[in-house]
Amino acid sequence: MATMTAPPPEQRIEYTKKARHGHNQDMTDENNIRQVAGCLPIDHQAKRFLLISSRKNADAWVLPKGGWEINETKEQAALRETWEEAGVKGIIYKHIGVFADKTNKGKVKAHHWVYELEIQEVAKKFPERKKRERRWFTYEEALLAAQSPFIREAIRMSSLNPANSPEPSPRVSDESQPTLTGTPPPTIKAIPRSNTENRRSFGAKLRALFS
């Protein structure tokens, strides 16, 4: 794991003893699609991922993720969820992509903003330690353990994939969407649900990512 270094200002969060539960403050677009942020925690020295058990499916392993709330950036949300669910501290150094999580009928139920995180510390005590299991996986093992299509795609796009260059360009990934190949997605400010005009602007910016 990486040597402890100070995170940049935009990634500084409070590592609390209890998980936040702010579903009524989750970011959504104008179509009421929930915005989720999470990290793919990586130990680059050992070339392995740290994944957590799914609370809905005991046989599936997932990356730590959760709702991006209106009073935080998406990077802060990803770091907070990674701490709460996996007990991991680290530094985000790359945006992997935005993934559409779909129902079996093809309806988009959430957009997931996923980041690669270099692990600096794996704590013994963390908010959801009694609700989750943690396990190390190689690249090949992680692909088998993850049952969610978008999580498998995020793993394939990670820097641990032998087929990828050391610094792949961030892009949007979705079977029905083209990918972005040039620059990372623009920063989107947190907007409360009640502000209709701002939510429309937010939705327009989000659609631009997938156009």
mmCIF file of C-alpha atoms in Angstrom:
data_model
loop_
_atom_site.group_PDB
_atom_site.id
_atom_site.type_symbol
_atom_site.label_atom_id
_atom_site.label_comp_id
_atom_site.label_asym_id
_atom_site.label_seq_id
_atom_site.Cartn_x
_atom_site.Cartn_y
_atom_site.Cartn_z
ATOM 1 C CA MET A 1 0.000 0.000 0.000
ATOM 2 C CA ALA A 2 1.044 3.595 -0.591
ATOM 3 C CA THR A 3 2.908 5.720 1.937
ATOM 4 C CA MET A 4 0.572 8.091 3.779
ATOM 5 C CA THR A 5 0.467 11.509 2.129
ATOM 6 C CA ALA A 6 -1.857 14.441 2.649
ATOM 7 C CA PRO A 7 -4.859 14.417 0.275
ATOM 8 C CA PRO A 8 -5.543 17.458 -1.910
ATOM 9 C CA PRO A 9 -8.081 19.960 -0.512
ATOM 10 C CA GLU A 10 -10.947 18.718 -2.710
ATOM 11 C CA GLN A 11 -10.513 15.199 -1.286
ATOM 12 C CA ARG A 12 -10.445 16.029 2.409
ATOM 13 C CA ILE A 13 -13.253 14.431 4.381
ATOM 14 C CA GLU A 14 -14.079 13.640 7.986
ATOM 15 C CA TYR A 15 -13.653 9.974 8.854
ATOM 16 C CA THR A 16 -16.597 9.491 11.194
ATOM 17 C CA LYS A 17 -17.505 6.562 13.458
ATOM 18 C CA LYS A 18 -21.053 6.339 12.081
ATOM 19 C CA ALA A 19 -22.308 6.140 8.511
ATOM 20 C CA ARG A 20 -24.359 8.972 7.106
ATOM 21 C CA HIS A 21 -27.874 8.202 5.896
ATOM 22 C CA GLY A 22 -28.971 11.073 3.697
ATOM 23 C CA HIS A 23 -31.149 9.479 1.002
ATOM 24 C CA ASN A 24 -33.445 12.501 1.081
ATOM 25 C CA GLN A 25 -30.437 14.600 0.076
ATOM 26 C CA ASP A 26 -29.153 12.449 -2.768
ATOM 27 C CA MET A 27 -28.317 14.140 -6.034
ATOM 28 C CA THR A 28 -30.706 13.301 -8.889
ATOM 29 C CA ASP A 29 -31.124 14.562 -12.433
ATOM 30 C CA GLU A 30 -34.318 15.965 -13.919
ATOM 31 C CA ASN A 31 -35.494 12.418 -14.643
ATOM 32 C CA ASN A 32 -35.102 11.560 -10.962
ATOM 33 C CA ILE A 33 -32.181 9.234 -11.677
ATOM 34 C CA ARG A 34 -30.025 8.844 -8.581
ATOM 35 C CA GLN A 35 -26.366 9.881 -8.713
ATOM 36 C CA VAL A 36 -23.978 7.502 -6.945
ATOM 37 C CA ALA A 37 -20.236 7.804 -6.247
ATOM 38 C CA GLY A 38 -17.744 5.148 -5.270
ATOM 39 C CA CYS A 39 -14.148 3.958 -5.437
ATOM 40 C CA LEU A 40 -12.302 0.949 -6.725
ATOM 41 C CA PRO A 41 -9.695 0.541 -3.951
ATOM 42 C CA ILE A 42 -6.352 -0.708 -5.270
ATOM 43 C CA ASP A 43 -3.071 -1.807 -3.718
ATOM 44 C CA HIS A 44 -0.837 -1.191 -6.715
ATOM 45 C CA GLN A 45 2.264 -2.649 -5.122
ATOM 46 C CA ALA A 46 0.553 -6.013 -4.577
ATOM 47 C CA LYS A 47 -1.579 -5.621 -7.737
ATOM 48 C CA ARG A 48 -4.869 -6.390 -6.034
ATOM 49 C CA PHE A 49 -8.313 -4.909 -5.400
ATOM 50 C CA LEU A 50 -10.185 -4.708 -2.116
ATOM 51 C CA LEU A 51 -13.877 -5.484 -2.619
ATOM 52 C CA ILE A 52 -16.713 -5.786 -0.115
ATOM 53 C CA SER A 53 -19.620 -8.185 0.208
ATOM 54 C CA SER A 54 -22.974 -7.178 -1.208
ATOM 55 C CA ARG A 55 -25.769 -6.751 1.324
ATOM 56 C CA LYS A 56 -28.352 -7.837 -1.266
ATOM 57 C CA ASN A 57 -26.530 -10.831 -2.737
ATOM 58 C CA ALA A 58 -24.304 -12.904 -0.469
ATOM 59 C CA ASP A 59 -22.465 -14.422 -3.449
ATOM 60 C CA ALA A 60 -21.546 -11.099 -5.065
ATOM 61 C CA TRP A 61 -18.701 -8.721 -4.320
ATOM 62 C CA VAL A 62 -18.999 -5.008 -4.990
ATOM 63 C CA LEU A 63 -17.035 -1.798 -4.775
ATOM 64 C CA PRO A 64 -17.889 0.650 -1.965
ATOM 65 C CA LYS A 65 -20.353 3.238 -3.255
ATOM 66 C CA GLY A 66 -23.390 5.260 -2.260
ATOM 67 C CA GLY A 67 -25.474 8.350 -2.842
ATOM 68 C CA TRP A 68 -23.723 11.586 -3.815
ATOM 69 C CA GLU A 69 -25.317 14.108 -1.462
ATOM 70 C CA ILE A 70 -26.063 17.772 -2.094
ATOM 71 C CA ASN A 71 -23.532 19.153 0.400
ATOM 72 C CA GLU A 72 -20.459 17.379 -0.987
ATOM 73 C CA THR A 73 -18.521 16.891 -4.198
ATOM 74 C CA LYS A 74 -18.727 13.554 -5.989
ATOM 75 C CA GLU A 75 -15.111 12.850 -5.023
ATOM 76 C CA GLN A 76 -15.898 13.496 -1.361
ATOM 77 C CA ALA A 77 -18.952 11.245 -1.622
ATOM 78 C CA ALA A 78 -16.823 8.462 -3.137
ATOM 79 C CA LEU A 79 -14.227 8.765 -0.371
ATOM 80 C CA ARG A 80 -16.873 8.875 2.364
ATOM 81 C CA GLU A 81 -18.640 5.766 1.083
ATOM 82 C CA THR A 82 -15.326 3.935 0.723
ATOM 83 C CA TRP A 83 -14.544 4.688 4.346
ATOM 84 C CA GLU A 84 -18.012 3.835 5.679
ATOM 85 C CA GLU A 85 -18.434 0.556 3.782
ATOM 86 C CA ALA A 86 -14.860 -0.706 3.438
ATOM 87 C CA GLY A 87 -12.852 1.040 6.164
ATOM 88 C CA VAL A 88 -10.357 2.236 3.565
ATOM 89 C CA LYS A 89 -8.512 5.552 3.488
ATOM 90 C CA GLY A 90 -6.595 6.700 0.462
ATOM 91 C CA ILE A 91 -6.216 9.182 -2.355
ATOM 92 C CA ILE A 92 -8.223 9.336 -5.571
ATOM 93 C CA TYR A 93 -5.825 9.696 -8.469
ATOM 94 C CA LYS A 94 -7.981 8.807 -11.480
ATOM 95 C CA HIS A 95 -11.581 8.984 -12.635
ATOM 96 C CA ILE A 96 -12.519 5.685 -14.284
ATOM 97 C CA GLY A 97 -15.903 6.680 -15.703
ATOM 98 C CA VAL A 98 -19.633 7.179 -15.247
ATOM 99 C CA PHE A 99 -21.616 3.951 -15.497
ATOM 100 C CA ALA A 100 -25.330 3.431 -16.009
ATOM 101 C CA ASP A 101 -26.772 0.848 -13.621
ATOM 102 C CA LYS A 102 -29.816 -0.711 -15.296
ATOM 103 C CA THR A 103 -32.703 -2.934 -14.332
ATOM 104 C CA ASN A 104 -33.300 -6.244 -16.112
ATOM 105 C CA LYS A 105 -35.683 -4.379 -18.419
ATOM 106 C CA GLY A 106 -33.002 -1.873 -19.417
ATOM 107 C CA LYS A 107 -34.241 1.079 -17.385
ATOM 108 C CA VAL A 108 -31.484 3.247 -15.906
ATOM 109 C CA LYS A 109 -31.878 3.397 -12.129
ATOM 110 C CA ALA A 110 -28.614 5.166 -11.232
ATOM 111 C CA HIS A 111 -25.496 6.759 -12.658
ATOM 112 C CA HIS A 112 -22.320 5.659 -10.872
ATOM 113 C CA TRP A 113 -19.258 7.933 -10.776
ATOM 114 C CA VAL A 114 -16.341 5.548 -10.162
ATOM 115 C CA TYR A 115 -12.784 6.484 -9.178
ATOM 116 C CA GLU A 116 -9.554 4.577 -8.684
ATOM 117 C CA LEU A 117 -8.257 4.972 -5.159
ATOM 118 C CA GLU A 118 -4.724 4.186 -4.033
ATOM 119 C CA ILE A 119 -5.102 2.529 -0.637
ATOM 120 C CA GLN A 120 -3.118 4.137 2.182
ATOM 121 C CA GLU A 121 -4.771 2.506 5.171
ATOM 122 C CA VAL A 122 -7.174 -0.360 5.863
ATOM 123 C CA ALA A 123 -8.743 0.248 9.279
ATOM 124 C CA LYS A 124 -9.920 -2.461 11.656
ATOM 125 C CA LYS A 125 -12.826 -0.366 12.932
ATOM 126 C CA PHE A 126 -15.145 1.452 10.526
ATOM 127 C CA PRO A 127 -18.877 2.293 10.404
ATOM 128 C CA GLU A 128 -20.155 -0.813 8.564
ATOM 129 C CA ARG A 129 -17.664 -3.390 9.873
ATOM 130 C CA LYS A 130 -20.517 -5.534 11.241
ATOM 131 C CA LYS A 131 -22.443 -5.424 7.963
ATOM 132 C CA ARG A 132 -19.712 -6.106 5.400
ATOM 133 C CA GLU A 133 -16.934 -8.527 4.652
ATOM 134 C CA ARG A 134 -13.743 -7.431 2.931
ATOM 135 C CA ARG A 135 -11.539 -9.492 0.646
ATOM 136 C CA TRP A 136 -8.501 -9.030 -1.595
ATOM 137 C CA PHE A 137 -8.784 -10.026 -5.262
ATOM 138 C CA THR A 138 -6.409 -10.203 -8.176
ATOM 139 C CA TYR A 139 -7.616 -8.756 -11.469
ATOM 140 C CA GLU A 140 -8.874 -12.114 -12.747
ATOM 141 C CA GLU A 141 -10.484 -13.003 -9.414
ATOM 142 C CA ALA A 142 -12.269 -9.657 -9.200
ATOM 143 C CA LEU A 143 -13.872 -10.136 -12.608
ATOM 144 C CA LEU A 144 -15.270 -13.477 -11.460
ATOM 145 C CA ALA A 145 -16.429 -12.209 -8.061
ATOM 146 C CA ALA A 146 -18.220 -9.105 -9.340
ATOM 147 C CA GLN A 147 -21.640 -9.973 -10.783
ATOM 148 C CA SER A 148 -22.726 -6.444 -11.652
ATOM 149 C CA PRO A 149 -21.965 -5.627 -15.319
ATOM 150 C CA PHE A 150 -20.929 -2.050 -14.598
ATOM 151 C CA ILE A 151 -18.548 -3.128 -11.799
ATOM 152 C CA ARG A 152 -16.904 -5.661 -14.105
ATOM 153 C CA GLU A 153 -16.549 -2.933 -16.727
ATOM 154 C CA ALA A 154 -14.944 -0.599 -14.168
ATOM 155 C CA ILE A 155 -12.485 -3.357 -13.247
ATOM 156 C CA ARG A 156 -11.620 -3.873 -16.924
ATOM 157 C CA MET A 157 -11.001 -0.134 -17.306
ATOM 158 C CA SER A 158 -8.767 0.019 -14.228
ATOM 159 C CA SER A 159 -4.991 0.310 -14.289
ATOM 160 C CA LEU A 160 -4.637 -3.290 -13.056
ATOM 161 C CA ASN A 161 -5.927 -4.625 -16.352
ATOM 162 C CA PRO A 162 -2.760 -5.826 -18.134
ATOM 163 C CA ALA A 163 -4.235 -4.672 -21.439
ATOM 164 C CA ASN A 164 -4.472 -1.057 -20.311
ATOM 165 C CA SER A 165 -1.774 1.578 -20.447
ATOM 166 C CA PRO A 166 -0.600 2.972 -17.084
ATOM 167 C CA GLU A 167 -2.746 6.088 -17.443
ATOM 168 C CA PRO A 168 -5.932 5.374 -19.453
ATOM 169 C CA SER A 169 -8.025 8.398 -20.292
ATOM 170 C CA PRO A 170 -11.176 8.810 -18.152
ATOM 171 C CA ARG A 171 -14.331 8.122 -20.110
ATOM 172 C CA VAL A 172 -18.013 7.367 -19.767
ATOM 173 C CA SER A 173 -18.913 3.685 -20.050
ATOM 174 C CA ASP A 174 -22.333 2.293 -20.926
ATOM 175 C CA GLU A 175 -23.338 -0.256 -23.531
ATOM 176 C CA SER A 176 -25.867 2.158 -25.027
ATOM 177 C CA GLN A 177 -23.634 5.243 -24.804
ATOM 178 C CA PRO A 178 -20.523 6.377 -26.701
ATOM 179 C CA THR A 179 -17.406 6.936 -24.610
ATOM 180 C CA LEU A 180 -15.620 10.216 -23.981
ATOM 181 C CA THR A 181 -12.056 10.088 -25.200
ATOM 182 C CA GLY A 182 -10.558 13.512 -24.561
ATOM 183 C CA THR A 183 -11.061 15.181 -21.218
ATOM 184 C CA PRO A 184 -12.556 14.256 -17.830
ATOM 185 C CA PRO A 185 -16.224 15.172 -17.256
ATOM 186 C CA PRO A 186 -16.898 18.745 -16.083
ATOM 187 C CA THR A 187 -17.426 19.508 -12.417
ATOM 188 C CA ILE A 188 -21.130 19.580 -11.523
ATOM 189 C CA LYS A 189 -22.205 21.541 -8.470
ATOM 190 C CA ALA A 190 -24.522 19.974 -5.908
ATOM 191 C CA ILE A 191 -28.132 21.056 -6.474
ATOM 192 C CA PRO A 192 -31.051 20.456 -4.074
ATOM 193 C CA ARG A 193 -34.076 18.553 -5.374
ATOM 194 C CA SER A 194 -36.387 21.492 -4.729
ATOM 195 C CA ASN A 195 -34.609 23.872 -7.110
ATOM 196 C CA THR A 196 -36.318 22.980 -10.401
ATOM 197 C CA GLU A 197 -34.452 25.458 -12.558
ATOM 198 C CA ASN A 198 -31.041 24.389 -11.287
ATOM 199 C CA ARG A 199 -31.984 20.708 -11.604
ATOM 200 C CA ARG A 200 -32.785 21.253 -15.273
ATOM 201 C CA SER A 201 -29.354 22.830 -15.707
ATOM 202 C CA PHE A 202 -27.804 19.873 -13.890
ATOM 203 C CA GLY A 203 -29.658 17.470 -16.147
ATOM 204 C CA ALA A 204 -28.449 19.309 -19.243
ATOM 205 C CA LYS A 205 -24.837 19.071 -18.067
ATOM 206 C CA LEU A 206 -25.250 15.373 -17.297
ATOM 207 C CA ARG A 207 -26.817 14.671 -20.694
ATOM 208 C CA ALA A 208 -23.833 16.402 -22.303
ATOM 209 C CA LEU A 209 -21.586 13.724 -20.795
ATOM 210 C CA PHE A 210 -23.538 11.003 -22.576
ATOM 211 C CA SER A 211 -24.082 12.804 -25.887
#
